[in-house]
Amino acid sequence: MGNKLFQQAKEQVTQSIASLQNQSAGDRTIEEAKNALSSAYANSTPAEQEQLRKMQMQLQEAQSQQ
């Protein structure tokens, strides 16, 4: 089945980045993505943790382009 928290974090980050690109995201969407990343990190494998770090960097890059 996989790591449910990891999958939720991935979906949340993807949604947040898409919203930022459409300039329709609020702070709540970004905070939800950050919380999902944090929650998933503690329960993830080292490989998943690396992917979560990359997702966090993508989110930060998208945010900084605003």
PDB file of N, CA, C and O in Angstrom, residues 4-48:
ATOM      1  N   LYS A   4       1.061   6.231   3.444  1.00  0.00           N
ATOM      2  CA  LYS A   4      -0.077   7.111   3.188  1.00  0.00           C
ATOM      3  C   LYS A   4       0.282   8.575   3.426  1.00  0.00           C
ATOM      4  O   LYS A   4      -0.114   9.454   2.660  1.00  0.00           O
ATOM      5  N   LEU A   5       1.035   8.864   4.481  1.00  0.00           N
ATOM      6  CA  LEU A   5       1.427  10.245   4.768  1.00  0.00           C
ATOM      7  C   LEU A   5       2.333  10.799   3.675  1.00  0.00           C
ATOM      8  O   LEU A   5       2.231  11.966   3.303  1.00  0.00           O
ATOM      9  N   PHE A   6       3.212   9.956   3.151  1.00  0.00           N
ATOM     10  CA  PHE A   6       4.076  10.368   2.054  1.00  0.00           C
ATOM     11  C   PHE A   6       3.235  10.749   0.839  1.00  0.00           C
ATOM     12  O   PHE A   6       3.447  11.792   0.222  1.00  0.00           O
ATOM     13  N   GLN A   7       2.274   9.912   0.507  1.00  0.00           N
ATOM     14  CA  GLN A   7       1.418  10.171  -0.659  1.00  0.00           C
ATOM     15  C   GLN A   7       0.609  11.452  -0.457  1.00  0.00           C
ATOM     16  O   GLN A   7       0.471  12.246  -1.375  1.00  0.00           O
ATOM     17  N   GLN A   8       0.093  11.663   0.758  1.00  0.00           N
ATOM     18  CA  GLN A   8      -0.667  12.883   1.038  1.00  0.00           C
ATOM     19  C   GLN A   8       0.222  14.120   0.902  1.00  0.00           C
ATOM     20  O   GLN A   8      -0.206  15.140   0.361  1.00  0.00           O
ATOM     21  N   ALA A   9       1.439  14.031   1.384  1.00  0.00           N
ATOM     22  CA  ALA A   9       2.374  15.160   1.278  1.00  0.00           C
ATOM     23  C   ALA A   9       2.662  15.466  -0.185  1.00  0.00           C
ATOM     24  O   ALA A   9       2.660  16.632  -0.595  1.00  0.00           O
ATOM     25  N   LYS A  10       2.898  14.432  -0.959  1.00  0.00           N
ATOM     26  CA  LYS A  10       3.192  14.612  -2.383  1.00  0.00           C
ATOM     27  C   LYS A  10       2.021  15.301  -3.090  1.00  0.00           C
ATOM     28  O   LYS A  10       2.219  16.240  -3.864  1.00  0.00           O
ATOM     29  N   GLU A  11       0.818  14.859  -2.808  1.00  0.00           N
ATOM     30  CA  GLU A  11      -0.365  15.453  -3.424  1.00  0.00           C
ATOM     31  C   GLU A  11      -0.549  16.904  -2.987  1.00  0.00           C
ATOM     32  O   GLU A  11      -0.886  17.770  -3.799  1.00  0.00           O
ATOM     33  N   GLN A  12      -0.332  17.174  -1.719  1.00  0.00           N
ATOM     34  CA  GLN A  12      -0.508  18.519  -1.188  1.00  0.00           C
ATOM     35  C   GLN A  12       0.505  19.490  -1.792  1.00  0.00           C
ATOM     36  O   GLN A  12       0.165  20.611  -2.145  1.00  0.00           O
ATOM     37  N   VAL A  13       1.754  19.063  -1.908  1.00  0.00           N
ATOM     38  CA  VAL A  13       2.790  19.920  -2.501  1.00  0.00           C
ATOM     39  C   VAL A  13       2.460  20.189  -3.970  1.00  0.00           C
ATOM     40  O   VAL A  13       2.537  21.327  -4.437  1.00  0.00           O
ATOM     41  N   THR A  14       2.078  19.162  -4.693  1.00  0.00           N
ATOM     42  CA  THR A  14       1.724  19.322  -6.101  1.00  0.00           C
ATOM     43  C   THR A  14       0.574  20.302  -6.259  1.00  0.00           C
ATOM     44  O   THR A  14       0.613  21.198  -7.111  1.00  0.00           O
ATOM     45  N   GLN A  15      -0.425  20.165  -5.421  1.00  0.00           N
ATOM     46  CA  GLN A  15      -1.580  21.061  -5.468  1.00  0.00           C
ATOM     47  C   GLN A  15      -1.175  22.495  -5.128  1.00  0.00           C
ATOM     48  O   GLN A  15      -1.613  23.446  -5.772  1.00  0.00           O
ATOM     49  N   SER A  16      -0.338  22.662  -4.138  1.00  0.00           N
ATOM     50  CA  SER A  16       0.097  23.992  -3.729  1.00  0.00           C
ATOM     51  C   SER A  16       0.907  24.681  -4.814  1.00  0.00           C
ATOM     52  O   SER A  16       0.720  25.868  -5.084  1.00  0.00           O
ATOM     53  N   ILE A  17       1.816  23.939  -5.440  1.00  0.00           N
ATOM     54  CA  ILE A  17       2.626  24.515  -6.511  1.00  0.00           C
ATOM     55  C   ILE A  17       1.736  24.925  -7.682  1.00  0.00           C
ATOM     56  O   ILE A  17       1.894  26.003  -8.250  1.00  0.00           O
ATOM     57  N   ALA A  18       0.781  24.080  -8.027  1.00  0.00           N
ATOM     58  CA  ALA A  18      -0.143  24.419  -9.116  1.00  0.00           C
ATOM     59  C   ALA A  18      -0.950  25.668  -8.766  1.00  0.00           C
ATOM     60  O   ALA A  18      -1.151  26.541  -9.612  1.00  0.00           O
ATOM     61  N   SER A  19      -1.384  25.766  -7.540  1.00  0.00           N
ATOM     62  CA  SER A  19      -2.147  26.937  -7.115  1.00  0.00           C
ATOM     63  C   SER A  19      -1.294  28.197  -7.158  1.00  0.00           C
ATOM     64  O   SER A  19      -1.762  29.258  -7.556  1.00  0.00           O
ATOM     65  N   LEU A  20      -0.037  28.079  -6.764  1.00  0.00           N
ATOM     66  CA  LEU A  20       0.864  29.230  -6.816  1.00  0.00           C
ATOM     67  C   LEU A  20       1.065  29.686  -8.256  1.00  0.00           C
ATOM     68  O   LEU A  20       1.101  30.880  -8.536  1.00  0.00           O
ATOM     69  N   GLN A  21       1.196  28.749  -9.155  1.00  0.00           N
ATOM     70  CA  GLN A  21       1.402  29.094 -10.548  1.00  0.00           C
ATOM     71  C   GLN A  21       0.176  29.783 -11.136  1.00  0.00           C
ATOM     72  O   GLN A  21       0.289  30.601 -12.040  1.00  0.00           O
ATOM     73  N   ASN A  22      -0.988  29.455 -10.622  1.00  0.00           N
ATOM     74  CA  ASN A  22      -2.224  30.091 -11.069  1.00  0.00           C
ATOM     75  C   ASN A  22      -2.554  31.331 -10.248  1.00  0.00           C
ATOM     76  O   ASN A  22      -3.588  31.936 -10.430  1.00  0.00           O
ATOM     77  N   GLN A  23      -1.684  31.667  -9.323  1.00  0.00           N
ATOM     78  CA  GLN A  23      -1.823  32.818  -8.438  1.00  0.00           C
ATOM     79  C   GLN A  23      -3.141  32.788  -7.670  1.00  0.00           C
ATOM     80  O   GLN A  23      -3.733  33.825  -7.395  1.00  0.00           O
ATOM     81  N   SER A  24      -3.617  31.598  -7.327  1.00  0.00           N
ATOM     82  CA  SER A  24      -4.869  31.493  -6.592  1.00  0.00           C
ATOM     83  C   SER A  24      -4.684  30.852  -5.216  1.00  0.00           C
ATOM     84  O   SER A  24      -5.663  30.577  -4.543  1.00  0.00           O
ATOM     85  N   ALA A  25      -3.441  30.598  -4.830  1.00  0.00           N
ATOM     86  CA  ALA A  25      -3.204  29.925  -3.553  1.00  0.00           C
ATOM     87  C   ALA A  25      -3.151  30.932  -2.427  1.00  0.00           C
ATOM     88  O   ALA A  25      -2.579  31.993  -2.551  1.00  0.00           O
ATOM     89  N   GLY A  26      -3.719  30.546  -1.322  1.00  0.00           N
ATOM     90  CA  GLY A  26      -3.613  31.353  -0.126  1.00  0.00           C
ATOM     91  C   GLY A  26      -2.577  30.764   0.804  1.00  0.00           C
ATOM     92  O   GLY A  26      -1.999  29.705   0.525  1.00  0.00           O
ATOM     93  N   ASP A  27      -2.338  31.455   1.879  1.00  0.00           N
ATOM     94  CA  ASP A  27      -1.365  30.965   2.856  1.00  0.00           C
ATOM     95  C   ASP A  27      -1.773  29.609   3.419  1.00  0.00           C
ATOM     96  O   ASP A  27      -0.922  28.798   3.757  1.00  0.00           O
ATOM     97  N   ARG A  28      -3.064  29.360   3.504  1.00  0.00           N
ATOM     98  CA  ARG A  28      -3.544  28.096   4.078  1.00  0.00           C
ATOM     99  C   ARG A  28      -3.061  26.899   3.250  1.00  0.00           C
ATOM    100  O   ARG A  28      -2.620  25.888   3.806  1.00  0.00           O
ATOM    101  N   THR A  29      -3.118  27.002   1.938  1.00  0.00           N
ATOM    102  CA  THR A  29      -2.689  25.911   1.067  1.00  0.00           C
ATOM    103  C   THR A  29      -1.212  25.614   1.258  1.00  0.00           C
ATOM    104  O   THR A  29      -0.808  24.453   1.332  1.00  0.00           O
ATOM    105  N   ILE A  30      -0.406  26.654   1.375  1.00  0.00           N
ATOM    106  CA  ILE A  30       1.031  26.486   1.574  1.00  0.00           C
ATOM    107  C   ILE A  30       1.301  25.851   2.927  1.00  0.00           C
ATOM    108  O   ILE A  30       2.107  24.923   3.041  1.00  0.00           O
ATOM    109  N   GLU A  31       0.618  26.326   3.950  1.00  0.00           N
ATOM    110  CA  GLU A  31       0.812  25.765   5.292  1.00  0.00           C
ATOM    111  C   GLU A  31       0.377  24.306   5.356  1.00  0.00           C
ATOM    112  O   GLU A  31       1.019  23.497   6.020  1.00  0.00           O
ATOM    113  N   GLU A  32      -0.685  23.961   4.649  1.00  0.00           N
ATOM    114  CA  GLU A  32      -1.133  22.562   4.610  1.00  0.00           C
ATOM    115  C   GLU A  32      -0.058  21.678   3.970  1.00  0.00           C
ATOM    116  O   GLU A  32       0.199  20.569   4.437  1.00  0.00           O
ATOM    117  N   ALA A  33       0.549  22.170   2.919  1.00  0.00           N
ATOM    118  CA  ALA A  33       1.607  21.403   2.255  1.00  0.00           C
ATOM    119  C   ALA A  33       2.809  21.227   3.174  1.00  0.00           C
ATOM    120  O   ALA A  33       3.377  20.138   3.274  1.00  0.00           O
ATOM    121  N   LYS A  34       3.200  22.306   3.858  1.00  0.00           N
ATOM    122  CA  LYS A  34       4.329  22.218   4.785  1.00  0.00           C
ATOM    123  C   LYS A  34       4.033  21.248   5.926  1.00  0.00           C
ATOM    124  O   LYS A  34       4.904  20.464   6.317  1.00  0.00           O
ATOM    125  N   ASN A  35       2.821  21.292   6.452  1.00  0.00           N
ATOM    126  CA  ASN A  35       2.438  20.367   7.522  1.00  0.00           C
ATOM    127  C   ASN A  35       2.435  18.926   7.037  1.00  0.00           C
ATOM    128  O   ASN A  35       2.871  18.019   7.756  1.00  0.00           O
ATOM    129  N   ALA A  36       1.961  18.724   5.822  1.00  0.00           N
ATOM    130  CA  ALA A  36       1.941  17.369   5.262  1.00  0.00           C
ATOM    131  C   ALA A  36       3.363  16.839   5.090  1.00  0.00           C
ATOM    132  O   ALA A  36       3.635  15.662   5.382  1.00  0.00           O
ATOM    133  N   LEU A  37       4.265  17.697   4.642  1.00  0.00           N
ATOM    134  CA  LEU A  37       5.663  17.289   4.499  1.00  0.00           C
ATOM    135  C   LEU A  37       6.257  16.900   5.850  1.00  0.00           C
ATOM    136  O   LEU A  37       6.930  15.875   5.975  1.00  0.00           O
ATOM    137  N   SER A  38       6.002  17.708   6.860  1.00  0.00           N
ATOM    138  CA  SER A  38       6.532  17.428   8.199  1.00  0.00           C
ATOM    139  C   SER A  38       5.983  16.122   8.753  1.00  0.00           C
ATOM    140  O   SER A  38       6.727  15.320   9.324  1.00  0.00           O
ATOM    141  N   SER A  39       4.691  15.915   8.591  1.00  0.00           N
ATOM    142  CA  SER A  39       4.067  14.692   9.100  1.00  0.00           C
ATOM    143  C   SER A  39       4.622  13.460   8.409  1.00  0.00           C
ATOM    144  O   SER A  39       4.869  12.436   9.042  1.00  0.00           O
ATOM    145  N   ALA A  40       4.800  13.555   7.116  1.00  0.00           N
ATOM    146  CA  ALA A  40       5.267  12.405   6.349  1.00  0.00           C
ATOM    147  C   ALA A  40       6.727  12.084   6.643  1.00  0.00           C
ATOM    148  O   ALA A  40       7.122  10.914   6.630  1.00  0.00           O
ATOM    149  N   TYR A  41       7.532  13.084   6.924  1.00  0.00           N
ATOM    150  CA  TYR A  41       8.967  12.889   7.072  1.00  0.00           C
ATOM    151  C   TYR A  41       9.318  11.891   8.170  1.00  0.00           C
ATOM    152  O   TYR A  41      10.138  11.000   7.975  1.00  0.00           O
ATOM    153  N   ALA A  42       8.682  12.026   9.308  1.00  0.00           N
ATOM    154  CA  ALA A  42       9.014  11.181  10.461  1.00  0.00           C
ATOM    155  C   ALA A  42       8.708   9.702  10.210  1.00  0.00           C
ATOM    156  O   ALA A  42       9.345   8.829  10.794  1.00  0.00           O
ATOM    157  N   ASN A  43       7.757   9.429   9.344  1.00  0.00           N
ATOM    158  CA  ASN A  43       7.321   8.055   9.114  1.00  0.00           C
ATOM    159  C   ASN A  43       7.783   7.505   7.775  1.00  0.00           C
ATOM    160  O   ASN A  43       7.216   6.550   7.268  1.00  0.00           O
ATOM    161  N   SER A  44       8.798   8.110   7.199  1.00  0.00           N
ATOM    162  CA  SER A  44       9.231   7.736   5.858  1.00  0.00           C
ATOM    163  C   SER A  44      10.567   7.013   5.867  1.00  0.00           C
ATOM    164  O   SER A  44      11.373   7.161   6.781  1.00  0.00           O
ATOM    165  N   THR A  45      10.786   6.279   4.806  1.00  0.00           N
ATOM    166  CA  THR A  45      12.075   5.619   4.593  1.00  0.00           C
ATOM    167  C   THR A  45      13.095   6.681   4.173  1.00  0.00           C
ATOM    168  O   THR A  45      12.712   7.775   3.767  1.00  0.00           O
ATOM    169  N   PRO A  46      14.378   6.360   4.231  1.00  0.00           N
ATOM    170  CA  PRO A  46      15.387   7.331   3.770  1.00  0.00           C
ATOM    171  C   PRO A  46      15.148   7.789   2.322  1.00  0.00           C
ATOM    172  O   PRO A  46      15.327   8.969   2.006  1.00  0.00           O
ATOM    173  N   ALA A  47      14.739   6.897   1.460  1.00  0.00           N
ATOM    174  CA  ALA A  47      14.473   7.264   0.066  1.00  0.00           C
ATOM    175  C   ALA A  47      13.287   8.234  -0.022  1.00  0.00           C
ATOM    176  O   ALA A  47      13.322   9.200  -0.786  1.00  0.00           O
ATOM    177  N   GLU A  48      12.248   7.960   0.742  1.00  0.00           N
ATOM    178  CA  GLU A  48      11.094   8.860   0.766  1.00  0.00           C
ATOM    179  C   GLU A  48      11.474  10.205   1.368  1.00  0.00           C
ATOM    180  O   GLU A  48      11.022  11.257   0.890  1.00  0.00           O
TER     181      GLU A  48
END
